[in-house]
Short mmCIF file of C-alpha atoms and ligand atoms in Angstrom, two decimals:
data_model
loop_
_atom_site.label_atom_id
_atom_site.label_comp_id
_atom_site.label_asym_id
_atom_site.label_seq_id
_atom_site.Cartn_x
_atom_site.Cartn_y
_atom_site.Cartn_z
CA MET A 1 57.38 90.29 77.93
CA ILE A 2 55.70 92.21 75.15
CA LYS A 3 56.69 95.25 73.17
CA THR A 4 54.18 98.07 73.35
CA GLY A 5 54.01 101.76 72.64
CA TYR A 6 52.32 104.85 71.32
CA ILE A 7 52.29 106.87 68.13
CA GLN A 8 52.19 110.59 68.87
CA PHE A 9 50.74 112.15 65.73
CA HIS A 10 49.41 115.40 64.23
CA PRO A 11 46.27 114.70 62.16
CA VAL A 12 44.81 117.20 59.70
CA LEU A 13 41.22 118.13 60.54
CA GLY A 14 38.67 116.33 58.37
CA GLU A 15 41.20 114.61 56.07
CA ILE A 16 40.76 110.89 56.68
CA ASP A 17 42.61 109.67 53.58
CA GLY A 18 45.54 112.04 54.05
CA ASN A 19 45.79 111.08 57.70
CA ILE A 20 45.80 107.37 56.84
CA GLN A 21 48.65 107.97 54.37
CA ARG A 22 50.66 109.89 56.96
CA ILE A 23 50.01 107.43 59.81
CA ASN A 24 51.15 104.49 57.67
CA PRO A 25 54.94 105.04 57.96
CA PHE A 26 54.61 105.59 61.72
CA ILE A 27 52.81 102.25 62.08
CA ASP A 28 55.56 100.66 59.98
CA GLN A 29 58.12 101.92 62.51
CA THR A 30 56.28 99.85 65.16
CA LYS A 31 56.22 96.63 63.17
CA ASP A 32 57.86 94.52 65.87
CA ALA A 33 55.44 95.77 68.57
CA ASP A 34 52.70 93.56 70.02
CA LEU A 35 50.39 96.43 70.97
CA ILE A 36 50.39 99.97 69.71
CA VAL A 37 48.10 102.83 70.78
CA LEU A 38 47.18 105.82 68.61
CA PRO A 39 45.51 109.02 69.89
CA GLU A 40 41.82 109.94 70.17
CA LEU A 41 39.95 110.85 66.91
CA ILE A 42 43.19 110.30 65.04
CA SER A 43 41.74 109.78 61.55
CA THR A 44 39.74 113.05 61.57
CA GLY A 45 41.24 115.44 64.10
CA TYR A 46 39.28 116.87 67.02
CA ASN A 47 38.13 120.48 66.93
CA PHE A 48 35.07 120.22 64.65
CA GLU A 49 33.39 123.59 64.05
CA SER A 50 29.94 121.98 64.26
CA ARG A 51 28.17 118.66 64.61
CA HIS A 52 27.42 118.89 60.89
CA TYR A 53 31.15 119.09 60.12
CA ALA A 54 31.83 116.12 62.40
CA LEU A 55 29.02 114.12 60.77
CA ASN A 56 30.52 114.71 57.34
CA CYS A 57 33.79 113.07 58.32
CA ALA A 58 32.43 110.32 60.60
CA GLU A 59 32.64 106.65 59.64
CA GLU A 60 30.63 103.57 60.55
CA ILE A 61 32.95 101.00 62.09
CA ASN A 62 31.92 98.30 59.63
CA ASN A 63 32.26 100.65 56.66
CA SER A 64 35.37 102.60 57.52
CA ARG A 65 38.47 103.23 55.41
CA PHE A 66 40.38 103.89 58.62
CA VAL A 67 39.31 100.62 60.30
CA GLU A 68 40.09 98.69 57.09
CA PHE A 69 43.53 100.30 57.05
CA LEU A 70 44.15 99.34 60.69
CA ILE A 71 43.00 95.77 60.02
CA SER A 72 45.49 95.47 57.14
CA LYS A 73 48.33 96.86 59.29
CA SER A 74 47.46 94.57 62.23
CA LYS A 75 47.58 91.56 59.89
CA GLU A 76 50.80 92.71 58.23
CA HIS A 77 52.58 93.28 61.58
CA ASN A 78 50.81 90.56 63.57
CA ALA A 79 50.03 93.20 66.20
CA TYR A 80 47.15 94.73 68.13
CA ILE A 81 46.27 98.35 67.40
CA VAL A 82 44.07 100.70 69.43
CA ALA A 83 42.98 103.98 67.84
CA GLY A 84 40.39 106.71 68.24
CA ILE A 85 37.74 107.20 65.56
CA ASN A 86 34.81 109.57 64.93
CA GLU A 87 32.12 106.88 64.86
CA LYS A 88 28.81 107.24 63.05
CA ASN A 89 26.24 104.87 64.47
CA GLY A 90 22.78 105.39 62.96
CA ASP A 91 22.07 109.09 63.40
CA GLU A 92 24.43 109.40 66.35
CA LEU A 93 28.12 110.21 66.65
CA PHE A 94 30.40 108.66 69.26
CA ASN A 95 33.97 109.47 70.23
CA THR A 96 35.14 105.88 69.98
CA SER A 97 38.26 103.77 70.35
CA VAL A 98 38.61 100.53 68.40
CA LEU A 99 40.71 97.47 69.15
CA ILE A 100 42.01 95.69 66.08
CA GLY A 101 43.96 92.42 66.09
CA PRO A 102 45.69 90.24 63.51
CA ASN A 103 42.34 88.51 62.87
CA GLY A 104 40.42 91.75 62.43
CA TYR A 105 38.15 94.05 64.42
CA LEU A 106 37.75 92.96 68.06
CA GLY A 107 35.60 95.65 69.63
CA LYS A 108 35.20 99.22 70.77
CA TYR A 109 34.81 101.60 73.68
CA GLN A 110 32.72 104.75 73.30
CA LYS A 111 33.90 107.73 75.39
CA ILE A 112 31.69 108.28 78.42
CA HIS A 113 33.01 111.57 79.85
CA LEU A 114 32.71 114.13 77.07
CA PHE A 115 34.92 117.24 77.32
CA MET A 116 33.68 120.79 76.64
CA ASN A 117 32.22 121.14 73.08
CA GLU A 118 32.27 117.38 72.55
CA LYS A 119 28.94 117.54 74.39
CA ASP A 120 27.45 119.32 71.34
CA ILE A 121 28.68 116.65 68.94
CA PHE A 122 28.87 113.22 70.51
CA LYS A 123 26.48 111.07 72.47
CA THR A 124 27.63 109.58 75.78
CA GLY A 125 29.08 106.13 75.17
CA SER A 126 26.73 103.22 75.67
CA VAL A 127 28.88 100.08 75.45
CA GLY A 128 30.29 100.20 78.99
CA VAL A 129 33.96 99.41 79.45
CA PRO A 130 34.62 96.03 77.84
CA VAL A 131 37.76 94.03 78.58
CA PHE A 132 39.30 92.00 75.75
CA ASP A 133 41.30 88.81 76.21
CA VAL A 134 44.33 88.55 73.93
CA GLU A 135 47.34 86.18 73.96
CA PHE A 136 49.40 88.32 76.30
CA GLY A 137 46.76 89.64 78.70
CA LYS A 138 43.54 91.59 79.10
CA LEU A 139 43.12 94.91 77.36
CA SER A 140 40.70 97.71 77.93
CA MET A 141 40.23 101.24 76.60
CA LEU A 142 39.32 104.62 78.07
CA ILE A 143 39.51 107.95 76.22
CA CYS A 144 41.17 111.22 77.24
CA PHE A 145 38.95 113.15 79.73
CA ASP A 146 37.88 109.85 81.27
CA TYR A 147 41.18 110.36 83.11
CA TYR A 148 39.30 112.55 85.61
CA PHE A 149 36.81 109.90 86.73
CA PRO A 150 38.24 107.20 89.01
CA GLU A 151 35.03 105.18 88.74
CA LEU A 152 35.85 103.99 85.21
CA TRP A 153 39.42 103.05 86.03
CA ARG A 154 38.24 101.05 89.04
CA MET A 155 35.55 99.28 87.00
CA THR A 156 38.11 98.43 84.37
CA GLY A 157 40.57 97.20 86.96
CA LEU A 158 37.93 95.11 88.70
CA ASN A 159 36.93 93.65 85.33
CA GLY A 160 40.45 92.29 85.01
CA ALA A 161 42.25 94.63 82.63
CA ASP A 162 46.05 94.34 82.73
CA ILE A 163 46.68 97.14 80.25
CA ILE A 164 44.39 100.14 79.80
CA CYS A 165 44.89 101.87 76.46
CA HIS A 166 44.11 105.57 76.68
CA PRO A 167 43.87 107.36 73.31
CA SER A 168 43.85 111.08 74.08
CA ASN A 169 43.76 114.62 72.72
CA LEU A 170 45.06 116.31 75.86
CA LEU A 171 45.11 120.09 76.21
CA THR A 172 46.57 120.28 79.73
CA GLN A 173 48.98 118.30 81.87
CA ASN A 174 46.15 117.17 84.16
CA ALA A 175 46.22 113.55 82.98
CA HIS A 176 49.81 113.40 84.28
CA LYS A 177 48.35 114.04 87.74
CA THR A 178 45.66 111.35 87.65
CA VAL A 179 46.81 108.56 85.32
CA PRO A 180 49.83 107.40 87.37
CA ALA A 181 47.58 107.35 90.45
CA GLN A 182 45.02 105.21 88.63
CA ALA A 183 47.75 102.84 87.44
CA PHE A 184 48.94 102.53 91.04
CA MET A 185 45.51 102.19 92.65
CA ASN A 186 44.41 99.48 90.21
CA LYS A 187 47.87 97.97 89.67
CA VAL A 188 47.63 98.13 85.87
CA PHE A 189 49.68 99.44 82.97
CA ILE A 190 48.29 102.53 81.23
CA ILE A 191 49.32 103.73 77.78
CA THR A 192 48.27 107.35 77.17
CA SER A 193 48.73 108.21 73.50
CA ASN A 194 48.31 111.91 72.82
CA ARG A 195 48.44 114.09 69.72
CA ILE A 196 50.22 117.34 68.99
CA GLY A 197 49.43 120.44 66.93
CA THR A 198 46.92 123.27 66.92
CA GLU A 199 43.35 123.31 65.57
CA ASN A 200 41.83 126.81 65.73
CA ASP A 201 41.88 127.78 69.42
CA LEU A 202 43.10 124.43 70.76
CA THR A 203 46.71 123.30 71.13
CA PHE A 204 47.39 119.70 72.06
CA ASN A 205 50.39 119.03 74.21
CA GLY A 206 51.90 115.67 73.34
CA THR A 207 53.80 114.08 76.23
CA SER A 208 52.31 110.66 75.52
CA PHE A 209 53.36 108.32 78.30
CA ILE A 210 53.32 104.79 79.65
CA VAL A 211 52.88 104.08 83.35
CA ASN A 212 53.53 100.80 85.16
CA PRO A 213 51.50 99.36 88.08
CA ASP A 214 53.84 101.12 90.53
CA ALA A 215 52.85 104.52 89.09
CA GLU A 216 56.26 104.92 87.43
CA VAL A 217 56.31 106.72 84.09
CA ILE A 218 58.48 104.34 82.09
CA LEU A 219 58.30 106.16 78.75
CA LYS A 220 57.37 109.74 77.81
CA ALA A 221 57.27 111.68 74.54
CA SER A 222 58.06 115.28 73.69
CA VAL A 223 55.51 118.11 73.95
CA ASP A 224 55.44 119.01 70.28
CA LYS A 225 56.89 116.34 67.99
CA GLU A 226 55.38 113.48 66.08
CA GLU A 227 57.09 110.37 67.40
CA VAL A 228 56.87 106.69 68.11
CA GLY A 229 57.68 105.35 71.59
CA MET A 230 58.14 101.67 72.32
CA ILE A 231 59.13 99.70 75.40
CA GLU A 232 59.04 96.14 76.72
CA ILE A 233 56.64 95.41 79.57
CA ASP A 234 55.52 92.30 81.41
CA PRO A 235 51.69 92.38 81.56
CA GLN A 236 51.77 89.65 84.23
CA LEU A 237 52.97 92.29 86.72
CA ALA A 238 49.43 93.66 86.63
CA ARG A 239 48.14 90.37 88.08
CA ASN A 240 49.76 91.13 91.45
CA LYS A 241 47.29 93.39 93.24
CA PHE A 242 49.10 93.40 96.58
CA VAL A 243 50.08 96.86 97.81
CA THR A 244 51.81 95.51 100.93
CA SER A 245 52.11 91.90 102.12
CA ARG A 246 48.78 92.42 103.93
CA ASN A 247 46.98 94.87 101.67
CA HIS A 248 45.29 94.11 98.38
CA ALA A 249 44.12 96.83 96.00
CA PHE A 250 40.76 95.17 95.44
CA ASN A 251 40.15 92.73 98.31
CA ASP A 252 40.72 95.38 100.99
CA ARG A 253 37.86 97.49 99.70
CA HIS A 254 34.64 97.77 101.76
CA PRO A 255 31.92 98.33 99.13
CA GLY A 256 29.22 97.96 101.80
CA LEU A 257 30.56 101.13 103.42
CA TYR A 258 30.62 103.09 100.16
CA LYS A 259 26.88 103.82 100.06
CA GLY A 260 26.12 106.95 98.07
CA LEU A 261 28.97 106.35 95.64
CA VAL A 262 26.55 105.40 92.89
C1 ACM B 301 39.70 115.53 75.88
O1 ACM B 301 38.95 114.78 76.50
N1 ACM B 301 39.94 115.35 74.60
C2 ACM B 301 40.37 116.67 76.56
#
């Protein structure tokens, strides 16, 4: 069993240092967790008025005050942390999620399905959907609007992920329709960590949640409060891909009959 959870948080747009200071006590509340997931773009906020604005508060992963902060907290708590970051990479910006462990930075996922005005700011992710082996299982990351595209969840499931971390800035309840289904269809745990608050015309709606491989929502946050949620899960349950005694989520597929899918 491991202890895992989310931090539902309200960042201030563009204020990396202030956000780090305010996230710190929330991370301290999770100090006995093994894996904790923070929302999308959590060090900068989301609703940038322009690409120029976003560029001015982006950070390179290997030169980032936010990543350094997460590395120090992971070491201090001997825990894994997943969090969204506004990533500068050369001249490009990516809506990225990093995985940090007690020994430092482990890797990243760059959001593939960009939502609305994100298309004016970020480039489509180019690192695929990596799966990371840690002591208690295999971890992967998808970001917010990726929830709408079953292809990524299936790829991630087929690549062996036990737990899919899903940093989000959700504006609707639509992820609540698709994420449990994806957990069920791939027999994985999913941790959706959302933010709250309003930035100009956008209001984010909290309700961070954790789903088990049977599509059961085992933990859920409020709509509008900053909060930490933690629960014990057994990642090994995601290794059983049987849906019935004679049906297997992956082995019963017929890829040869799925022509036209890609
Ligand atoms: C979203 O992808 N942040 C809605």
